[in-house]
mmCIF file with all atom_site columns, C-alpha atoms in Angstrom:
data_model
loop_
_atom_site.group_PDB
_atom_site.id
_atom_site.type_symbol
_atom_site.label_atom_id
_atom_site.label_alt_id
_atom_site.label_comp_id
_atom_site.label_asym_id
_atom_site.label_entity_id
_atom_site.label_seq_id
_atom_site.pdbx_PDB_ins_code
_atom_site.Cartn_x
_atom_site.Cartn_y
_atom_site.Cartn_z
_atom_site.occupancy
_atom_site.B_iso_or_equiv
_atom_site.pdbx_formal_charge
_atom_site.auth_seq_id
_atom_site.auth_comp_id
_atom_site.auth_asym_id
_atom_site.auth_atom_id
_atom_site.pdbx_PDB_model_num
ATOM 1   C CA . UNK I 1 1   ? 21.446  272.568 80.893 1.00 0.00 ? 218 UNK I CA 1
ATOM 2   C CA . UNK I 1 2   ? 18.639  274.053 83.019 1.00 0.00 ? 219 UNK I CA 1
ATOM 3   C CA . UNK I 1 3   ? 15.043  274.198 81.795 1.00 0.00 ? 220 UNK I CA 1
ATOM 4   C CA . UNK I 1 4   ? 13.014  277.407 81.916 1.00 0.00 ? 221 UNK I CA 1
ATOM 5   C CA . UNK I 1 5   ? 9.613   277.122 83.614 1.00 0.00 ? 222 UNK I CA 1
ATOM 6   C CA . UNK I 1 6   ? 6.775   279.635 83.779 1.00 0.00 ? 223 UNK I CA 1
ATOM 7   C CA . UNK I 1 7   ? 3.913   279.180 86.259 1.00 0.00 ? 224 UNK I CA 1
ATOM 8   C CA . UNK I 1 8   ? 0.452   280.722 85.754 1.00 0.00 ? 225 UNK I CA 1
ATOM 9   C CA . UNK I 1 9   ? -2.097  280.850 88.581 1.00 0.00 ? 226 UNK I CA 1
ATOM 10  C CA . UNK I 1 10  ? -4.777  283.087 90.095 1.00 0.00 ? 227 UNK I CA 1
ATOM 11  C CA . UNK I 1 11  ? -3.543  282.389 93.640 1.00 0.00 ? 228 UNK I CA 1
ATOM 12  C CA . UNK I 1 12  ? -0.505  284.412 94.681 1.00 0.00 ? 229 UNK I CA 1
ATOM 13  C CA . UNK I 1 13  ? -0.169  282.365 97.887 1.00 0.00 ? 230 UNK I CA 1
ATOM 14  C CA . UNK I 1 14  ? -0.127  279.086 95.979 1.00 0.00 ? 231 UNK I CA 1
ATOM 15  C CA . UNK I 1 15  ? 2.291   280.528 93.438 1.00 0.00 ? 232 UNK I CA 1
ATOM 16  C CA . UNK I 1 16  ? 4.738   281.503 96.158 1.00 0.00 ? 233 UNK I CA 1
ATOM 17  C CA . UNK I 1 17  ? 4.449   278.040 97.717 1.00 0.00 ? 234 UNK I CA 1
ATOM 18  C CA . UNK I 1 18  ? 5.218   276.415 94.369 1.00 0.00 ? 235 UNK I CA 1
ATOM 19  C CA . UNK I 1 19  ? 8.103   278.798 93.848 1.00 0.00 ? 236 UNK I CA 1
ATOM 20  C CA . UNK I 1 20  ? 9.631   277.708 97.166 1.00 0.00 ? 237 UNK I CA 1
ATOM 21  C CA . UNK I 1 21  ? 8.906   274.050 96.384 1.00 0.00 ? 238 UNK I CA 1
ATOM 22  C CA . UNK I 1 22  ? 10.720  274.200 93.035 1.00 0.00 ? 239 UNK I CA 1
ATOM 23  C CA . UNK I 1 23  ? 13.458  276.682 93.926 1.00 0.00 ? 240 UNK I CA 1
ATOM 24  C CA . UNK I 1 24  ? 15.843  273.936 95.031 1.00 0.00 ? 241 UNK I CA 1
ATOM 25  C CA . UNK I 1 25  ? 15.510  271.977 91.800 1.00 0.00 ? 242 UNK I CA 1
ATOM 26  C CA . UNK I 1 26  ? 18.889  271.901 89.993 1.00 0.00 ? 243 UNK I CA 1
ATOM 27  C CA . UNK I 1 27  ? 17.075  271.124 86.736 1.00 0.00 ? 244 UNK I CA 1
ATOM 28  C CA . UNK I 1 28  ? 15.244  274.485 86.686 1.00 0.00 ? 245 UNK I CA 1
ATOM 29  C CA . UNK I 1 29  ? 16.603  277.920 85.838 1.00 0.00 ? 246 UNK I CA 1
ATOM 30  C CA . UNK I 1 30  ? 16.047  280.374 88.683 1.00 0.00 ? 247 UNK I CA 1
ATOM 31  C CA . UNK I 1 31  ? 14.117  282.449 89.507 1.00 0.00 ? 248 UNK I CA 1
ATOM 32  C CA . UNK I 1 32  ? 10.944  280.750 88.281 1.00 0.00 ? 249 UNK I CA 1
ATOM 33  C CA . UNK I 1 33  ? 8.628   283.123 86.403 1.00 0.00 ? 250 UNK I CA 1
ATOM 34  C CA . UNK I 1 34  ? 5.155   283.591 87.958 1.00 0.00 ? 251 UNK I CA 1
ATOM 35  C CA . UNK I 1 35  ? 2.296   285.273 86.045 1.00 0.00 ? 252 UNK I CA 1
ATOM 36  C CA . UNK I 1 36  ? -1.390  285.789 86.751 1.00 0.00 ? 253 UNK I CA 1
ATOM 37  C CA . UNK I 1 37  ? -3.533  283.326 84.844 1.00 0.00 ? 254 UNK I CA 1
ATOM 38  C CA . UNK I 1 38  ? -5.670  286.116 83.437 1.00 0.00 ? 255 UNK I CA 1
ATOM 39  C CA . UNK I 1 39  ? -2.763  288.341 82.359 1.00 0.00 ? 256 UNK I CA 1
ATOM 40  C CA . UNK I 1 40  ? -3.582  290.046 79.064 1.00 0.00 ? 257 UNK I CA 1
ATOM 41  C CA . UNK I 1 41  ? -0.452  292.027 78.352 1.00 0.00 ? 258 UNK I CA 1
ATOM 42  C CA . UNK I 1 42  ? 2.246   290.677 76.029 1.00 0.00 ? 259 UNK I CA 1
ATOM 43  C CA . UNK I 1 43  ? 4.789   291.525 78.723 1.00 0.00 ? 260 UNK I CA 1
ATOM 44  C CA . UNK I 1 44  ? 3.461   288.575 80.729 1.00 0.00 ? 261 UNK I CA 1
ATOM 45  C CA . UNK I 1 45  ? 4.634   286.253 77.946 1.00 0.00 ? 262 UNK I CA 1
ATOM 46  C CA . UNK I 1 46  ? 8.102   287.727 77.484 1.00 0.00 ? 263 UNK I CA 1
ATOM 47  C CA . UNK I 1 47  ? 10.878  285.184 77.356 1.00 0.00 ? 264 UNK I CA 1
ATOM 48  C CA . UNK I 1 48  ? 11.384  281.698 75.976 1.00 0.00 ? 265 UNK I CA 1
ATOM 49  C CA . UNK I 1 49  ? 10.277  278.741 78.097 1.00 0.00 ? 266 UNK I CA 1
ATOM 50  C CA . UNK I 1 50  ? 10.449  274.946 78.040 1.00 0.00 ? 267 UNK I CA 1
ATOM 51  C CA . UNK I 1 51  ? 7.622   274.160 80.489 1.00 0.00 ? 268 UNK I CA 1
ATOM 52  C CA . UNK I 1 52  ? 4.342   275.921 81.335 1.00 0.00 ? 269 UNK I CA 1
ATOM 53  C CA . UNK I 1 53  ? 2.752   274.963 84.674 1.00 0.00 ? 270 UNK I CA 1
ATOM 54  C CA . UNK I 1 54  ? -0.874  276.181 84.976 1.00 0.00 ? 271 UNK I CA 1
ATOM 55  C CA . UNK I 1 55  ? -2.704  275.937 88.309 1.00 0.00 ? 272 UNK I CA 1
ATOM 56  C CA . UNK I 1 56  ? -6.485  275.755 87.764 1.00 0.00 ? 273 UNK I CA 1
ATOM 57  C CA . UNK I 1 57  ? -8.606  276.270 90.880 1.00 0.00 ? 274 UNK I CA 1
ATOM 58  C CA . UNK I 1 58  ? -12.050 276.742 89.343 1.00 0.00 ? 275 UNK I CA 1
ATOM 59  C CA . UNK I 1 59  ? -14.024 277.167 86.112 1.00 0.00 ? 276 UNK I CA 1
ATOM 60  C CA . UNK I 1 60  ? -13.086 280.852 85.822 1.00 0.00 ? 277 UNK I CA 1
ATOM 61  C CA . UNK I 1 61  ? -9.414  279.886 85.750 1.00 0.00 ? 278 UNK I CA 1
ATOM 62  C CA . UNK I 1 62  ? -10.046 277.481 82.872 1.00 0.00 ? 279 UNK I CA 1
ATOM 63  C CA . UNK I 1 63  ? -11.782 280.234 80.904 1.00 0.00 ? 280 UNK I CA 1
ATOM 64  C CA . UNK I 1 64  ? -9.114  282.845 81.643 1.00 0.00 ? 281 UNK I CA 1
ATOM 65  C CA . UNK I 1 65  ? -6.121  280.629 80.934 1.00 0.00 ? 282 UNK I CA 1
ATOM 66  C CA . UNK I 1 66  ? -6.791  280.154 77.217 1.00 0.00 ? 283 UNK I CA 1
ATOM 67  C CA . UNK I 1 67  ? -5.592  283.575 75.901 1.00 0.00 ? 284 UNK I CA 1
ATOM 68  C CA . UNK I 1 68  ? -2.412  283.371 77.972 1.00 0.00 ? 285 UNK I CA 1
ATOM 69  C CA . UNK I 1 69  ? -1.692  279.836 76.766 1.00 0.00 ? 286 UNK I CA 1
ATOM 70  C CA . UNK I 1 70  ? -2.266  280.780 73.142 1.00 0.00 ? 287 UNK I CA 1
ATOM 71  C CA . UNK I 1 71  ? 0.207   283.675 73.348 1.00 0.00 ? 288 UNK I CA 1
ATOM 72  C CA . UNK I 1 72  ? 2.806   281.518 75.082 1.00 0.00 ? 289 UNK I CA 1
ATOM 73  C CA . UNK I 1 73  ? 2.429   278.723 72.523 1.00 0.00 ? 290 UNK I CA 1
ATOM 74  C CA . UNK I 1 74  ? 2.840   281.229 69.691 1.00 0.00 ? 291 UNK I CA 1
ATOM 75  C CA . UNK I 1 75  ? 6.207   282.246 71.136 1.00 0.00 ? 292 UNK I CA 1
ATOM 76  C CA . UNK I 1 76  ? 7.212   278.738 72.253 1.00 0.00 ? 293 UNK I CA 1
ATOM 77  C CA . UNK I 1 77  ? 6.112   276.218 69.650 1.00 0.00 ? 294 UNK I CA 1
ATOM 78  C CA . UNK I 1 78  ? 7.607   273.246 71.554 1.00 0.00 ? 295 UNK I CA 1
ATOM 79  C CA . UNK I 1 79  ? 6.354   274.302 74.993 1.00 0.00 ? 296 UNK I CA 1
ATOM 80  C CA . UNK I 1 80  ? 5.450   271.423 77.336 1.00 0.00 ? 297 UNK I CA 1
ATOM 81  C CA . UNK I 1 81  ? 2.175   272.242 79.125 1.00 0.00 ? 298 UNK I CA 1
ATOM 82  C CA . UNK I 1 82  ? 1.155   270.902 82.543 1.00 0.00 ? 299 UNK I CA 1
ATOM 83  C CA . UNK I 1 83  ? -2.139  271.583 84.342 1.00 0.00 ? 300 UNK I CA 1
ATOM 84  C CA . UNK I 1 84  ? -2.727  271.215 88.072 1.00 0.00 ? 301 UNK I CA 1
ATOM 85  C CA . UNK I 1 85  ? -6.420  270.863 88.967 1.00 0.00 ? 302 UNK I CA 1
ATOM 86  C CA . UNK I 1 86  ? -8.244  270.597 92.302 1.00 0.00 ? 303 UNK I CA 1
ATOM 87  C CA . UNK I 1 87  ? -11.128 268.446 91.104 1.00 0.00 ? 304 UNK I CA 1
ATOM 88  C CA . UNK I 1 88  ? -10.722 265.452 88.804 1.00 0.00 ? 305 UNK I CA 1
ATOM 89  C CA . UNK I 1 89  ? -13.982 266.433 87.101 1.00 0.00 ? 306 UNK I CA 1
ATOM 90  C CA . UNK I 1 90  ? -12.296 269.587 85.829 1.00 0.00 ? 307 UNK I CA 1
ATOM 91  C CA . UNK I 1 91  ? -10.335 267.387 83.427 1.00 0.00 ? 308 UNK I CA 1
ATOM 92  C CA . UNK I 1 92  ? -13.575 266.846 81.487 1.00 0.00 ? 309 UNK I CA 1
ATOM 93  C CA . UNK I 1 93  ? -13.841 270.614 80.989 1.00 0.00 ? 310 UNK I CA 1
ATOM 94  C CA . UNK I 1 94  ? -10.229 270.794 79.840 1.00 0.00 ? 311 UNK I CA 1
ATOM 95  C CA . UNK I 1 95  ? -10.960 268.249 77.121 1.00 0.00 ? 312 UNK I CA 1
ATOM 96  C CA . UNK I 1 96  ? -13.438 270.673 75.554 1.00 0.00 ? 313 UNK I CA 1
ATOM 97  C CA . UNK I 1 97  ? -10.740 273.240 74.866 1.00 0.00 ? 314 UNK I CA 1
ATOM 98  C CA . UNK I 1 98  ? -8.768  273.056 71.617 1.00 0.00 ? 315 UNK I CA 1
ATOM 99  C CA . UNK I 1 99  ? -5.512  273.614 73.512 1.00 0.00 ? 316 UNK I CA 1
ATOM 100 C CA . UNK I 1 100 ? -4.614  270.331 75.181 1.00 0.00 ? 317 UNK I CA 1
ATOM 101 C CA . UNK I 1 101 ? -2.223  269.811 78.081 1.00 0.00 ? 318 UNK I CA 1
ATOM 102 C CA . UNK I 1 102 ? 0.635   267.337 77.850 1.00 0.00 ? 319 UNK I CA 1
ATOM 103 C CA . UNK I 1 103 ? 0.061   266.291 81.466 1.00 0.00 ? 320 UNK I CA 1
ATOM 104 C CA . UNK I 1 104 ? -2.655  266.874 84.082 1.00 0.00 ? 321 UNK I CA 1
ATOM 105 C CA . UNK I 1 105 ? -1.985  266.558 87.835 1.00 0.00 ? 322 UNK I CA 1
ATOM 106 C CA . UNK I 1 106 ? -5.066  265.967 89.995 1.00 0.00 ? 323 UNK I CA 1
ATOM 107 C CA . UNK I 1 107 ? -3.417  265.804 93.433 1.00 0.00 ? 324 UNK I CA 1
ATOM 108 C CA . UNK I 1 108 ? -1.313  268.926 93.774 1.00 0.00 ? 325 UNK I CA 1
ATOM 109 C CA . UNK I 1 109 ? -1.838  269.362 97.532 1.00 0.00 ? 326 UNK I CA 1
ATOM 110 C CA . UNK I 1 110 ? 1.263   267.192 97.811 1.00 0.00 ? 327 UNK I CA 1
ATOM 111 C CA . UNK I 1 111 ? 4.124   269.454 96.705 1.00 0.00 ? 328 UNK I CA 1
ATOM 112 C CA . UNK I 1 112 ? 6.514   266.499 96.711 1.00 0.00 ? 329 UNK I CA 1
ATOM 113 C CA . UNK I 1 113 ? 4.443   264.982 93.888 1.00 0.00 ? 330 UNK I CA 1
ATOM 114 C CA . UNK I 1 114 ? 4.556   268.248 91.973 1.00 0.00 ? 331 UNK I CA 1
ATOM 115 C CA . UNK I 1 115 ? 8.311   268.512 92.385 1.00 0.00 ? 332 UNK I CA 1
ATOM 116 C CA . UNK I 1 116 ? 8.786   264.903 91.261 1.00 0.00 ? 333 UNK I CA 1
ATOM 117 C CA . UNK I 1 117 ? 6.623   265.543 88.178 1.00 0.00 ? 334 UNK I CA 1
ATOM 118 C CA . UNK I 1 118 ? 8.481   268.715 87.211 1.00 0.00 ? 335 UNK I CA 1
ATOM 119 C CA . UNK I 1 119 ? 11.846  267.020 87.766 1.00 0.00 ? 336 UNK I CA 1
ATOM 120 C CA . UNK I 1 120 ? 10.769  264.188 85.468 1.00 0.00 ? 337 UNK I CA 1
ATOM 121 C CA . UNK I 1 121 ? 9.629   266.679 82.829 1.00 0.00 ? 338 UNK I CA 1
ATOM 122 C CA . UNK I 1 122 ? 12.944  268.502 83.034 1.00 0.00 ? 339 UNK I CA 1
ATOM 123 C CA . UNK I 1 123 ? 14.700  265.260 82.141 1.00 0.00 ? 340 UNK I CA 1
ATOM 124 C CA . UNK I 1 124 ? 12.367  264.315 79.274 1.00 0.00 ? 341 UNK I CA 1
ATOM 125 C CA . UNK I 1 125 ? 11.324  267.616 77.666 1.00 0.00 ? 342 UNK I CA 1
ATOM 126 C CA . UNK I 1 126 ? 13.508  268.699 74.742 1.00 0.00 ? 343 UNK I CA 1
ATOM 127 C CA . UNK I 1 127 ? 15.860  271.644 75.079 1.00 0.00 ? 344 UNK I CA 1
ATOM 128 C CA . UNK I 1 128 ? 14.141  273.660 72.318 1.00 0.00 ? 345 UNK I CA 1
ATOM 129 C CA . UNK I 1 129 ? 13.207  276.687 74.424 1.00 0.00 ? 346 UNK I CA 1
ATOM 130 C CA . UNK I 1 130 ? 16.497  276.902 76.291 1.00 0.00 ? 347 UNK I CA 1
ATOM 131 C CA . UNK I 1 131 ? 18.532  276.483 73.129 1.00 0.00 ? 348 UNK I CA 1
ATOM 132 C CA . UNK I 1 132 ? 16.609  279.237 71.357 1.00 0.00 ? 349 UNK I CA 1
ATOM 133 C CA . UNK I 1 133 ? 17.304  281.509 74.320 1.00 0.00 ? 350 UNK I CA 1
ATOM 134 C CA . UNK I 1 134 ? 21.034  280.835 74.130 1.00 0.00 ? 351 UNK I CA 1
ATOM 135 C CA . UNK I 1 135 ? 21.175  281.365 70.368 1.00 0.00 ? 352 UNK I CA 1
ATOM 136 C CA . UNK I 1 136 ? 19.212  284.627 70.623 1.00 0.00 ? 353 UNK I CA 1
ATOM 137 C CA . UNK I 1 137 ? 21.857  286.140 72.902 1.00 0.00 ? 354 UNK I CA 1
ATOM 138 C CA . UNK I 1 138 ? 24.709  285.113 70.647 1.00 0.00 ? 355 UNK I CA 1
ATOM 139 C CA . UNK I 1 139 ? 25.870  281.869 72.253 1.00 0.00 ? 356 UNK I CA 1
ATOM 140 C CA . UNK I 1 140 ? 27.237  279.406 69.743 1.00 0.00 ? 357 UNK I CA 1
ATOM 141 C CA . UNK I 1 141 ? 24.714  277.532 67.638 1.00 0.00 ? 358 UNK I CA 1
ATOM 142 C CA . UNK I 1 142 ? 26.370  275.695 64.802 1.00 0.00 ? 359 UNK I CA 1
ATOM 143 C CA . UNK I 1 143 ? 24.965  276.415 61.310 1.00 0.00 ? 360 UNK I CA 1
ATOM 144 C CA . UNK I 1 144 ? 23.269  273.255 60.089 1.00 0.00 ? 361 UNK I CA 1
ATOM 145 C CA . UNK I 1 145 ? 23.543  271.963 56.565 1.00 0.00 ? 362 UNK I CA 1
ATOM 146 C CA . UNK I 1 146 ? 20.001  271.964 55.271 1.00 0.00 ? 363 UNK I CA 1
ATOM 147 C CA . UNK I 1 147 ? 18.920  268.984 53.150 1.00 0.00 ? 364 UNK I CA 1
ATOM 148 C CA . UNK I 1 148 ? 22.172  267.184 53.967 1.00 0.00 ? 365 UNK I CA 1
ATOM 149 C CA . UNK I 1 149 ? 22.078  263.392 53.963 1.00 0.00 ? 366 UNK I CA 1
ATOM 150 C CA . UNK I 1 150 ? 23.200  261.969 57.303 1.00 0.00 ? 367 UNK I CA 1
ATOM 151 C CA . UNK I 1 151 ? 23.848  258.250 57.658 1.00 0.00 ? 368 UNK I CA 1
ATOM 152 C CA . UNK I 1 152 ? 23.548  257.401 61.333 1.00 0.00 ? 369 UNK I CA 1
ATOM 153 C CA . UNK I 1 153 ? 23.671  253.937 62.858 1.00 0.00 ? 370 UNK I CA 1
ATOM 154 C CA . UNK I 1 154 ? 20.747  252.723 64.981 1.00 0.00 ? 371 UNK I CA 1
ATOM 155 C CA . UNK I 1 155 ? 22.746  253.411 68.153 1.00 0.00 ? 372 UNK I CA 1
ATOM 156 C CA . UNK I 1 156 ? 23.658  256.935 67.002 1.00 0.00 ? 373 UNK I CA 1
ATOM 157 C CA . UNK I 1 157 ? 19.962  257.609 66.347 1.00 0.00 ? 374 UNK I CA 1
ATOM 158 C CA . UNK I 1 158 ? 19.164  256.405 69.885 1.00 0.00 ? 375 UNK I CA 1
ATOM 159 C CA . UNK I 1 159 ? 21.727  258.833 71.270 1.00 0.00 ? 376 UNK I CA 1
ATOM 160 C CA . UNK I 1 160 ? 20.406  261.735 69.177 1.00 0.00 ? 377 UNK I CA 1
ATOM 161 C CA . UNK I 1 161 ? 16.875  261.018 70.410 1.00 0.00 ? 378 UNK I CA 1
ATOM 162 C CA . UNK I 1 162 ? 17.973  261.065 74.048 1.00 0.00 ? 379 UNK I CA 1
ATOM 163 C CA . UNK I 1 163 ? 20.131  264.176 73.551 1.00 0.00 ? 380 UNK I CA 1
ATOM 164 C CA . UNK I 1 164 ? 17.075  265.956 72.130 1.00 0.00 ? 381 UNK I CA 1
ATOM 165 C CA . UNK I 1 165 ? 15.167  265.014 75.282 1.00 0.00 ? 382 UNK I CA 1
ATOM 166 C CA . UNK I 1 166 ? 17.850  266.539 77.495 1.00 0.00 ? 383 UNK I CA 1
ATOM 167 C CA . UNK I 1 167 ? 19.596  263.404 78.767 1.00 0.00 ? 384 UNK I CA 1
ATOM 168 C CA . UNK I 1 168 ? 23.131  263.732 80.097 1.00 0.00 ? 385 UNK I CA 1
ATOM 169 C CA . UNK I 1 169 ? 25.928  261.371 78.992 1.00 0.00 ? 386 UNK I CA 1
ATOM 170 C CA . UNK I 1 170 ? 25.527  259.263 82.148 1.00 0.00 ? 387 UNK I CA 1
ATOM 171 C CA . UNK I 1 171 ? 21.738  259.131 81.701 1.00 0.00 ? 388 UNK I CA 1
ATOM 172 C CA . UNK I 1 172 ? 22.157  258.053 78.066 1.00 0.00 ? 389 UNK I CA 1
ATOM 173 C CA . UNK I 1 173 ? 24.573  255.309 79.100 1.00 0.00 ? 390 UNK I CA 1
ATOM 174 C CA . UNK I 1 174 ? 22.159  254.071 81.782 1.00 0.00 ? 391 UNK I CA 1
ATOM 175 C CA . UNK I 1 175 ? 19.136  254.180 79.445 1.00 0.00 ? 392 UNK I CA 1
ATOM 176 C CA . UNK I 1 176 ? 20.887  252.254 76.667 1.00 0.00 ? 393 UNK I CA 1
ATOM 177 C CA . UNK I 1 177 ? 22.779  249.862 78.913 1.00 0.00 ? 394 UNK I CA 1
ATOM 178 C CA . UNK I 1 178 ? 26.203  250.905 77.620 1.00 0.00 ? 395 UNK I CA 1
ATOM 179 C CA . UNK I 1 179 ? 29.252  252.584 79.133 1.00 0.00 ? 396 UNK I CA 1
ATOM 180 C CA . UNK I 1 180 ? 29.909  256.319 79.253 1.00 0.00 ? 397 UNK I CA 1
ATOM 181 C CA . UNK I 1 181 ? 32.953  255.865 77.028 1.00 0.00 ? 398 UNK I CA 1
ATOM 182 C CA . UNK I 1 182 ? 30.829  254.061 74.434 1.00 0.00 ? 399 UNK I CA 1
ATOM 183 C CA . UNK I 1 183 ? 28.406  256.982 74.427 1.00 0.00 ? 400 UNK I CA 1
ATOM 184 C CA . UNK I 1 184 ? 31.338  259.349 73.924 1.00 0.00 ? 401 UNK I CA 1
ATOM 185 C CA . UNK I 1 185 ? 32.614  257.251 71.000 1.00 0.00 ? 402 UNK I CA 1
ATOM 186 C CA . UNK I 1 186 ? 29.229  257.337 69.275 1.00 0.00 ? 403 UNK I CA 1
ATOM 187 C CA . UNK I 1 187 ? 28.964  261.068 69.952 1.00 0.00 ? 404 UNK I CA 1
ATOM 188 C CA . UNK I 1 188 ? 32.321  261.734 68.311 1.00 0.00 ? 405 UNK I CA 1
ATOM 189 C CA . UNK I 1 189 ? 31.223  259.637 65.331 1.00 0.00 ? 406 UNK I CA 1
ATOM 190 C CA . UNK I 1 190 ? 28.204  261.939 64.993 1.00 0.00 ? 407 UNK I CA 1
ATOM 191 C CA . UNK I 1 191 ? 30.522  264.956 65.263 1.00 0.00 ? 408 UNK I CA 1
ATOM 192 C CA . UNK I 1 192 ? 32.554  263.701 62.299 1.00 0.00 ? 409 UNK I CA 1
ATOM 193 C CA . UNK I 1 193 ? 29.455  263.132 60.173 1.00 0.00 ? 410 UNK I CA 1
ATOM 194 C CA . UNK I 1 194 ? 27.914  266.534 60.925 1.00 0.00 ? 411 UNK I CA 1
ATOM 195 C CA . UNK I 1 195 ? 30.930  268.839 61.398 1.00 0.00 ? 412 UNK I CA 1
ATOM 196 C CA . UNK I 1 196 ? 29.861  269.520 64.993 1.00 0.00 ? 413 UNK I CA 1
ATOM 197 C CA . UNK I 1 197 ? 32.389  269.892 67.783 1.00 0.00 ? 414 UNK I CA 1
ATOM 198 C CA . UNK I 1 198 ? 30.571  270.312 71.112 1.00 0.00 ? 415 UNK I CA 1
ATOM 199 C CA . UNK I 1 199 ? 27.774  268.793 73.175 1.00 0.00 ? 416 UNK I CA 1
ATOM 200 C CA . UNK I 1 200 ? 25.794  272.036 72.953 1.00 0.00 ? 417 UNK I CA 1
ATOM 201 C CA . UNK I 1 201 ? 25.986  272.056 69.151 1.00 0.00 ? 418 UNK I CA 1
ATOM 202 C CA . UNK I 1 202 ? 24.883  268.413 69.163 1.00 0.00 ? 419 UNK I CA 1
ATOM 203 C CA . UNK I 1 203 ? 21.868  269.321 71.330 1.00 0.00 ? 420 UNK I CA 1
ATOM 204 C CA . UNK I 1 204 ? 20.920  272.124 68.928 1.00 0.00 ? 421 UNK I CA 1
ATOM 205 C CA . UNK I 1 205 ? 21.278  269.737 65.982 1.00 0.00 ? 422 UNK I CA 1
ATOM 206 C CA . UNK I 1 206 ? 19.163  267.023 67.648 1.00 0.00 ? 423 UNK I CA 1
ATOM 207 C CA . UNK I 1 207 ? 16.355  269.421 68.586 1.00 0.00 ? 424 UNK I CA 1
ATOM 208 C CA . UNK I 1 208 ? 16.190  271.452 65.373 1.00 0.00 ? 425 UNK I CA 1
ATOM 209 C CA . UNK I 1 209 ? 16.200  268.299 63.242 1.00 0.00 ? 426 UNK I CA 1
ATOM 210 C CA . UNK I 1 210 ? 13.444  266.742 65.385 1.00 0.00 ? 427 UNK I CA 1
ATOM 211 C CA . UNK I 1 211 ? 15.351  263.641 66.489 1.00 0.00 ? 428 UNK I CA 1
ATOM 212 C CA . UNK I 1 212 ? 13.431  263.853 69.764 1.00 0.00 ? 429 UNK I CA 1
ATOM 213 C CA . UNK I 1 213 ? 10.103  263.220 68.047 1.00 0.00 ? 430 UNK I CA 1
ATOM 214 C CA . UNK I 1 214 ? 8.666   259.760 68.715 1.00 0.00 ? 431 UNK I CA 1
ATOM 215 C CA . UNK I 1 215 ? 7.767   257.750 65.636 1.00 0.00 ? 432 UNK I CA 1
#
């Protein structure tokens, strides 16, 4: 399932370069949304996203980005936020803001590094935003039994955690050191315990019940 990314910057030229850099990524939904960092209209925040990439070139950008970030976070409570800064000293200024970034890149002149970072995020960030988008347009999201008692084995909990982070069956098998068929067997065991019947429903279940949260 592709992740939805929105990029905010004050440089149109840099935004277009990033757009080209990330356009070939199979992990990202296309086209990538680009907004001005100082955008004040609610229209700039339309949509549901998984990752916010903010390019900060100077102090003014840091000041202007806060309102946009706050509106996006209100609409996307599980949004992963990434900042790209020109000067490492700007990270000290970022620490003074109440809204913290999940990751800060200090060497974004190398687009290969940026692409590698975003690709990694796509594989580790939960599917919350994408799943909400699908459910809002009527795609199947299985009704969950609230307050139900689920008895999962340790291995099933491992699989639920990785599913919530967006791992594929092959990636789960590699991460846990087991075979793909073993993953499938555990997945079907979870289906029986939860009345689910598809990978997408399992992803919704894992995200909405916070199995991706680290404890």
